[in-house]
Coordinates of C-alpha atoms in Angstrom, one line a residue:
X3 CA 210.5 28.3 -36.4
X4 CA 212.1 30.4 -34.2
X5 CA 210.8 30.4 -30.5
X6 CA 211.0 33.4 -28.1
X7 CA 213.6 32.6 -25.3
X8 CA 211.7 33.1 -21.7
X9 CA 213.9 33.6 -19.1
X10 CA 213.9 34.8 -15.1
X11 CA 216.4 37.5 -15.8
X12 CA 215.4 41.1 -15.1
X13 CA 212.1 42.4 -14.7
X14 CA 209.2 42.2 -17.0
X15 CA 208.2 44.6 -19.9
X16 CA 206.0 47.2 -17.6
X17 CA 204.1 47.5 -21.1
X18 CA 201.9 43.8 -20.6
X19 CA 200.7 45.2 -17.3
X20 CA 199.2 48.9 -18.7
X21 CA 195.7 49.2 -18.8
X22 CA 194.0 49.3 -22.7
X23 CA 193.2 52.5 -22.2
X24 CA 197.1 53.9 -21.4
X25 CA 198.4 51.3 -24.3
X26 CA 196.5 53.3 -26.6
X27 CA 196.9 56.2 -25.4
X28 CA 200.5 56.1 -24.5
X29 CA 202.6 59.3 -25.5
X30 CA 199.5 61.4 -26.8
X31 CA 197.8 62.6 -23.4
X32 CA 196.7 66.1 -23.9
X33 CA 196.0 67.2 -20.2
X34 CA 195.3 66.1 -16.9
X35 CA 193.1 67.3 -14.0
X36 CA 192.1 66.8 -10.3
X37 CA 188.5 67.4 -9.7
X38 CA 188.0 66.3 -6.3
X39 CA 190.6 64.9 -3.4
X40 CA 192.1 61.4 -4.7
X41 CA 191.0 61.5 -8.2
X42 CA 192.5 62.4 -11.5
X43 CA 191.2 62.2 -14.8
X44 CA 194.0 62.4 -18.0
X45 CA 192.9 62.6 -20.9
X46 CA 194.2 61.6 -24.4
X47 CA 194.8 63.5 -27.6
X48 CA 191.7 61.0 -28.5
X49 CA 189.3 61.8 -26.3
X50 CA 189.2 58.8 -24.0
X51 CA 189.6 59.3 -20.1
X52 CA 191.5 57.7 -17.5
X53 CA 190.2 58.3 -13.9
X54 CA 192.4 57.2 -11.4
X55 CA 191.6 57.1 -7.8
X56 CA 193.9 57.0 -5.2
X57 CA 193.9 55.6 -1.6
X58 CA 196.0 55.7 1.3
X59 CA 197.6 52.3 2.8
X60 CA 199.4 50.8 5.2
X61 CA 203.5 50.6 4.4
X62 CA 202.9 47.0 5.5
X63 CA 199.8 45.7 4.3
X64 CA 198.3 41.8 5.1
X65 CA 197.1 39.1 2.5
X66 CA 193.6 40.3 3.8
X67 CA 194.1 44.0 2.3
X68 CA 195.8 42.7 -0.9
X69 CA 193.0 40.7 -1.7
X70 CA 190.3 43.2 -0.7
X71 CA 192.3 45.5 -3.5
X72 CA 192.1 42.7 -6.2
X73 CA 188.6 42.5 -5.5
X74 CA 188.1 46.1 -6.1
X75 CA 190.2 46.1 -9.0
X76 CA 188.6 43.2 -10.6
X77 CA 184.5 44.9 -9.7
X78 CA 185.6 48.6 -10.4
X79 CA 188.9 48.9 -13.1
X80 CA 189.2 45.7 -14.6
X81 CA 191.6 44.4 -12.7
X82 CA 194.2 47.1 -12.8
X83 CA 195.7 48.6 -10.0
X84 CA 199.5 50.2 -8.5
X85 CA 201.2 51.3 -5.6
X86 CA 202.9 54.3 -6.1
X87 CA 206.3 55.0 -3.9
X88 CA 204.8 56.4 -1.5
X89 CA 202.9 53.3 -0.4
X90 CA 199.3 54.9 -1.8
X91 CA 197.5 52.1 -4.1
X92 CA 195.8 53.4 -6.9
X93 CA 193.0 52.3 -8.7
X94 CA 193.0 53.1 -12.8
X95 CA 189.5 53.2 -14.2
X96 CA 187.9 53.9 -17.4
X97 CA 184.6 53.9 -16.8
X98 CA 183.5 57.1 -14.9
X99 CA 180.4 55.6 -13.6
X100 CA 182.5 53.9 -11.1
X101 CA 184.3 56.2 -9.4
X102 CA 181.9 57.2 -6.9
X103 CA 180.7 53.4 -5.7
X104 CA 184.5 52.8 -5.6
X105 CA 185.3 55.6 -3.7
X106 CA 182.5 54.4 -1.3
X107 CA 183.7 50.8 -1.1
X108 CA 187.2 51.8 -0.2
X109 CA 186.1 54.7 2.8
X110 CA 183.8 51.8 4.2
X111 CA 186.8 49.3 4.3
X112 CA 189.0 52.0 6.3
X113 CA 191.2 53.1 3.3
X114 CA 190.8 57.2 2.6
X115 CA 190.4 58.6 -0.4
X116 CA 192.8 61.9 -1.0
X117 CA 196.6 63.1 -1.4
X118 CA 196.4 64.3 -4.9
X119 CA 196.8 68.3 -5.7
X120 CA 197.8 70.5 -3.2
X121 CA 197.6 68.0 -0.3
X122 CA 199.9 66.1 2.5
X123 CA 200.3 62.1 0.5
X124 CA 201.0 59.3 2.4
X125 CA 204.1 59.7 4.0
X126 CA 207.0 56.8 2.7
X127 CA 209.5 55.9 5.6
X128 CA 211.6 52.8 6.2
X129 CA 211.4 49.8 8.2
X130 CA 212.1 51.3 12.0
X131 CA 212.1 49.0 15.1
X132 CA 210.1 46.4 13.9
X133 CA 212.6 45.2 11.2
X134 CA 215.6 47.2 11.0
X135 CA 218.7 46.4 13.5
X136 CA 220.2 50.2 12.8
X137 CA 216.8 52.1 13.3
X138 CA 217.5 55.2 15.7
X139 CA 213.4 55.4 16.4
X140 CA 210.0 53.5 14.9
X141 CA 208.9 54.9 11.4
X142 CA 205.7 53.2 11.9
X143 CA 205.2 54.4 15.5
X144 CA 206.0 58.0 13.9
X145 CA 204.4 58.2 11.2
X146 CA 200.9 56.4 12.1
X147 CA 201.2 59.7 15.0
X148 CA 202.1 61.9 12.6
X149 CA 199.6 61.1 10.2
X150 CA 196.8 61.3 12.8
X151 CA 197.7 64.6 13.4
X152 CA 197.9 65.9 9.9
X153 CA 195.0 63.7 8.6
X154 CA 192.7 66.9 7.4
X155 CA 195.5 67.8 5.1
X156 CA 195.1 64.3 3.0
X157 CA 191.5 65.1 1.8
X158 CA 189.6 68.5 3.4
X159 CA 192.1 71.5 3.5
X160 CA 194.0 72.5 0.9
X161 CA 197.6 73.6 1.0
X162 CA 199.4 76.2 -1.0
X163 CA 201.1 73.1 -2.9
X164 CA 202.0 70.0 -2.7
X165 CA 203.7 68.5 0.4
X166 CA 205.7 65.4 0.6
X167 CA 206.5 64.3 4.0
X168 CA 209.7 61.5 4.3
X169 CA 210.8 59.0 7.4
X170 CA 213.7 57.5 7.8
X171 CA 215.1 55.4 10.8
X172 CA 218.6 56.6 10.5
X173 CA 221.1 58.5 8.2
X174 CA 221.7 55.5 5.4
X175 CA 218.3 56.7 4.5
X176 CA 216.3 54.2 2.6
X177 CA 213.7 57.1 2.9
X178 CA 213.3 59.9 1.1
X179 CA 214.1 62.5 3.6
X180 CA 216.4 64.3 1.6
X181 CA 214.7 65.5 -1.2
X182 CA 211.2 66.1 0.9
X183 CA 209.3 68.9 1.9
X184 CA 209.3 67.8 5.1
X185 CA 211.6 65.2 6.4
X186 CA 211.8 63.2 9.7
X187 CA 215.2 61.5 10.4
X188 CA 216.2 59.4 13.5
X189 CA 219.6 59.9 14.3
X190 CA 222.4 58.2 16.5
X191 CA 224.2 60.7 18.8
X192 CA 227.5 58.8 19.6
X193 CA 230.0 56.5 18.0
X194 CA 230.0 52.6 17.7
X195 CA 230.8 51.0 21.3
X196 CA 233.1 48.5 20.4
X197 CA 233.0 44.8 22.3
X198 CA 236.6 44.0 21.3
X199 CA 236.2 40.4 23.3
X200 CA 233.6 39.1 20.5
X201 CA 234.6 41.4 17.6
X202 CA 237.0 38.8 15.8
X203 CA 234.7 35.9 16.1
X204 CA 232.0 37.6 14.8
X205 CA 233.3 40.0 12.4
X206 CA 235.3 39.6 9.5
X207 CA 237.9 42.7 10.2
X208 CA 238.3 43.7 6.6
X209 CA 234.8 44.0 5.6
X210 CA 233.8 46.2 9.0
X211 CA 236.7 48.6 7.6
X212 CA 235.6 48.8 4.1
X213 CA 231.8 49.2 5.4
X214 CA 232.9 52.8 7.0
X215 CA 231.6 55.7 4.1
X216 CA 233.8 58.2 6.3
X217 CA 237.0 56.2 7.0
X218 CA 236.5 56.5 10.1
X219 CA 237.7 52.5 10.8
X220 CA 240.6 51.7 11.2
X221 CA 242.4 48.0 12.4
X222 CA 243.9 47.7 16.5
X223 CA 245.0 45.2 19.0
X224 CA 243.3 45.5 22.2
X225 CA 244.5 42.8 24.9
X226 CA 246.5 41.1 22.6
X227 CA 243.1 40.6 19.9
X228 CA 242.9 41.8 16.6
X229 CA 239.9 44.5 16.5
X230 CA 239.1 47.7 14.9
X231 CA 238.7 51.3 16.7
X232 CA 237.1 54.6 15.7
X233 CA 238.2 57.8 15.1
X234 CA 235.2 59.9 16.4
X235 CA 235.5 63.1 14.6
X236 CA 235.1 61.0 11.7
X237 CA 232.3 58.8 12.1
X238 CA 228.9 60.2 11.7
X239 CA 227.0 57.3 13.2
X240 CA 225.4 55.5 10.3
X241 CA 225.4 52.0 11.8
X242 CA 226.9 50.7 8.7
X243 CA 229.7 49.4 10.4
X244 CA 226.6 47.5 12.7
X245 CA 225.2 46.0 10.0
X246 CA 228.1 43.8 9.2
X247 CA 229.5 43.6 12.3
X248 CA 227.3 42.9 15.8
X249 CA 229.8 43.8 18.1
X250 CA 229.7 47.3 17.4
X251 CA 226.4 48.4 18.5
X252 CA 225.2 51.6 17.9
X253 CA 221.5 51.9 19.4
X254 CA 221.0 53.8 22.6
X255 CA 217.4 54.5 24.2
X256 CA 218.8 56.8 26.0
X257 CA 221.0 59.3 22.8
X258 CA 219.1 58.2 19.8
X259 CA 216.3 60.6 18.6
X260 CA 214.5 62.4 16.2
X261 CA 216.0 65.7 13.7
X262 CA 213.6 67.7 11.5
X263 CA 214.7 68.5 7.8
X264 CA 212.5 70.8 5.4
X265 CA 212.7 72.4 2.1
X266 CA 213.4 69.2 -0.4
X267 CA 212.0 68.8 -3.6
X268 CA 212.4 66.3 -6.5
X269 CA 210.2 68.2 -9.1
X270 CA 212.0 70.5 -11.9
X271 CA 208.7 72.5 -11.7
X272 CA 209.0 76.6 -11.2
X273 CA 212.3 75.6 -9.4
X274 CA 215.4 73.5 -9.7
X275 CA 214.8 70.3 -7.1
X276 CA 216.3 70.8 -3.9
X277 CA 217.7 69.1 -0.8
X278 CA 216.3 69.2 2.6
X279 CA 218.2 71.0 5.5
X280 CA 217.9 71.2 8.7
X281 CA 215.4 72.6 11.0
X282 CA 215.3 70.7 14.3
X283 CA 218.2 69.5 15.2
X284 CA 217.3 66.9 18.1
X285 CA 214.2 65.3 19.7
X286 CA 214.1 62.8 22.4
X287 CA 211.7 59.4 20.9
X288 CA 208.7 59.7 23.1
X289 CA 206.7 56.3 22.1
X290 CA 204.4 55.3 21.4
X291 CA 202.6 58.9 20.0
X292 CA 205.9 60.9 19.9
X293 CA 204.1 64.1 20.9
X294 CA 207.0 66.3 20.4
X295 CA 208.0 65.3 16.5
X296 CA 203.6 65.0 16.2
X297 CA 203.8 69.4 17.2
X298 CA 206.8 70.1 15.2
X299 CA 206.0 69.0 12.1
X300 CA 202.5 70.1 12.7
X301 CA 203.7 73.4 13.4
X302 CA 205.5 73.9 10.0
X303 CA 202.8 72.9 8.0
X304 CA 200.5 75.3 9.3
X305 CA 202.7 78.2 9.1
X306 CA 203.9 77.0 5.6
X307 CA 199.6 76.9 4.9
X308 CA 199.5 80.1 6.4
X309 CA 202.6 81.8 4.9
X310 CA 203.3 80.6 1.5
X311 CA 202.1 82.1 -1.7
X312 CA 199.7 79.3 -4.5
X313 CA 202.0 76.7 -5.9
X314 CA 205.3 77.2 -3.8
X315 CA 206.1 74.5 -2.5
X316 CA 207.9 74.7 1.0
X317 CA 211.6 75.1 -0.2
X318 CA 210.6 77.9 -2.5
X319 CA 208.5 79.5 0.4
X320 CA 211.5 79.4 2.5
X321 CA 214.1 80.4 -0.4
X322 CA 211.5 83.6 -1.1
X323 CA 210.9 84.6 2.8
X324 CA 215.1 83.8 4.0
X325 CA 216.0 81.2 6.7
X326 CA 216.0 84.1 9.4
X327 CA 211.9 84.5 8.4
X328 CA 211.7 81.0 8.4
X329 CA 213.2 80.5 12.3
X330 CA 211.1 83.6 13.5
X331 CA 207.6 82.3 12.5
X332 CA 208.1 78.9 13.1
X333 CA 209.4 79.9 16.7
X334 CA 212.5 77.2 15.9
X335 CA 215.6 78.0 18.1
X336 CA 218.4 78.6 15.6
X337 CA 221.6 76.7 16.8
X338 CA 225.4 75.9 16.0
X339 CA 223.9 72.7 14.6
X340 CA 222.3 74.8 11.8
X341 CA 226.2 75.8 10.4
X342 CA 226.4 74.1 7.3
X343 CA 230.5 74.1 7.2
X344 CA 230.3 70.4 5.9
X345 CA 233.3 70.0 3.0
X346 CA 230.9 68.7 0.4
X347 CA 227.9 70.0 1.3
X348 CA 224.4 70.1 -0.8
X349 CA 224.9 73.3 -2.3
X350 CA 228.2 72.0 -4.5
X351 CA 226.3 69.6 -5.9
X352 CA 224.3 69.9 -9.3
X353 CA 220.5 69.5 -8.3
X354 CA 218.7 69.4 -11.7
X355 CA 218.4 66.9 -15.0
X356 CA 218.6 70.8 -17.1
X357 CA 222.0 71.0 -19.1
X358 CA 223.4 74.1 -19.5
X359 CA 225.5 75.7 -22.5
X360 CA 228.0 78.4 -22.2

């Protein structure tokens, strides 16, 4: 008798973890709606209903909070719960009765109900100062301030569509900031400073030249040591030469800061999907509330609220109304930094999953 081989190679099937309700109803959903902030109901070709009920969490998120969730999960949807990507957990229910005490449990315990519809989600960013040695500014410093500001957004007022709102702590991007509505990058302002006294010792030469995206590393002797240098014009201060090489430090509390991106989508919806661009080209960090990235993005989300027309999302609004619109009633001073002269820039790129046939 043949037994099946177990091993620790991949990830599981996602199929053992489905609730019974999406196994048998997998493929053959007929429609889907939202009837009140943080709740959707799909339902199946069948007949049968799955509510699912979404709540806002931290990014980072203590043994205490998981096991409050599987507590929930185990009392309210038999034990089945997500995250999504944007660091909301989601509770999938089949029993409609227990939506409401749910929803109650979970606004007692601190975690809001909301950012489904035409709503501001939880925003996803990367690790910032508290883990990440490249980070230009905190994403959860940020985006807690950010959050606080645009709060109303995630369950009470109603946007003309969707927004998705991205951190990242620098341009390598393990965010999603450029394919958000609105994105919030930190950015370094000057090249690596090079301490050419450690550099061999801790470095191994070849790797720090191979880690530059740009070519912008290339090998030198300085005092009679074998070290690297930069050519500036090249380098667009990633810090991925930093992270494999300490003696090229890129952080500066005094250059780094914040830019502003809008206009990114990843939906095929109405529109092709689109990549951010940029709106703002520089704020200074101001921790711990950031006040001047908090009014910014604040700022375009009201006049996109204001402005836009039902179901355009922010890139559309701005594609319908022209860039020179855009600048005027966001009161955004338009600078040099706005040229986008860059060789390989977004718009020679194909955006969308849709083939086309001559």
């Amino acid at each position: 008798m043949s037994v099946e081989r177990k091993t620790d190679i991949g990830p599981p099937h996602h199929e053992q973890f489905l609730p019974p309700v999406i196994k048998a109803n997998y493929g053959k959903w007929k429609y889907h709606e939202n009837p009140k902030p943080g709740v959707l109901v799909h339902v199946g070709e069948s007949g049968d209903k799955l509510f699912t009920v979404r709540a806002a969490t931290a990014r980072i998120a203590s043994i205490e909070t998981l096991r409050l969730f599987a507590d929930l999960a185990d009392k309210y949807s038999d034990g089945y719960l997500r995250w999504t990507s944007r660091n909301n957990v989601e509770f999938l229910l089949s029993d409609e009765t227990k939506v409401d005490p749910l929803i109650a449990e979970l606004n007692t315990a601190g975690y809001p109900v909301g950012g489904t519809g035409a709503a501001i989600t939880n925003i996803v960013h990367t690790q910032g100062w508290v883990h990440c040695h490249s980070a230009a500014s905190d994403a959860s410093g940020v985006v807690k301030s950010v959050m606080d500001e645009l709060f109303p957004y995630f369950g009470e007022k109603e946007l003309p569509a969707k927004v998705r709102i991205a951190f990242a702590c620098c341009l390598n991007m393990c965010g999603a900031v450029h394919c958000s509505d609105i994105a919030i990058l930190a950015v370094h302002r000057h090249a690596p400073v090079i301490d050419h006294s450690t550099l061999k010792a801790q470095c191994e030469i070849p790797n720090v030249i191979a880690s530059c995206p740009t070519g912008a590393l290339r090998t030198a002797t300085v005092d009679g040591k074998p070290t690297v240098e930069v050519i500036e014009e090249q380098c667009m201060y990633c810090a991925n030469c930093f992270s494999v090489c300490p003696a090229m430090k890129l952080n500066d509390p005094e250059t780094d800061g914040i830019s502003i991106w809008v206009g990114g989508k990843l939906s095929n919806a109405r529109h092709v999907p689109m990549f951010s661009k940029l709106a703002i080209p520089f704020i200074p960090n101001e921790p711990p509330r950031w006040p001047g990235v908090v009014n910014a993005v604040k700022n375009i989300v009201e006049v996109y609220a204001k402005d836009a027309r039902k179901f355009e999302r922010v890139g559309e609004w701005i594609e319908r109304i022209g860039w020179p619109k855009f600048f005027q009633l966001t009161g955004i001073e338009f600078t040099k930094y706005h040229l986008d002269d860059f060789t390989h820039a977004g718009e020679s790129f194909a955006r969308s999953a849709h083939l086309r046939h001559n």
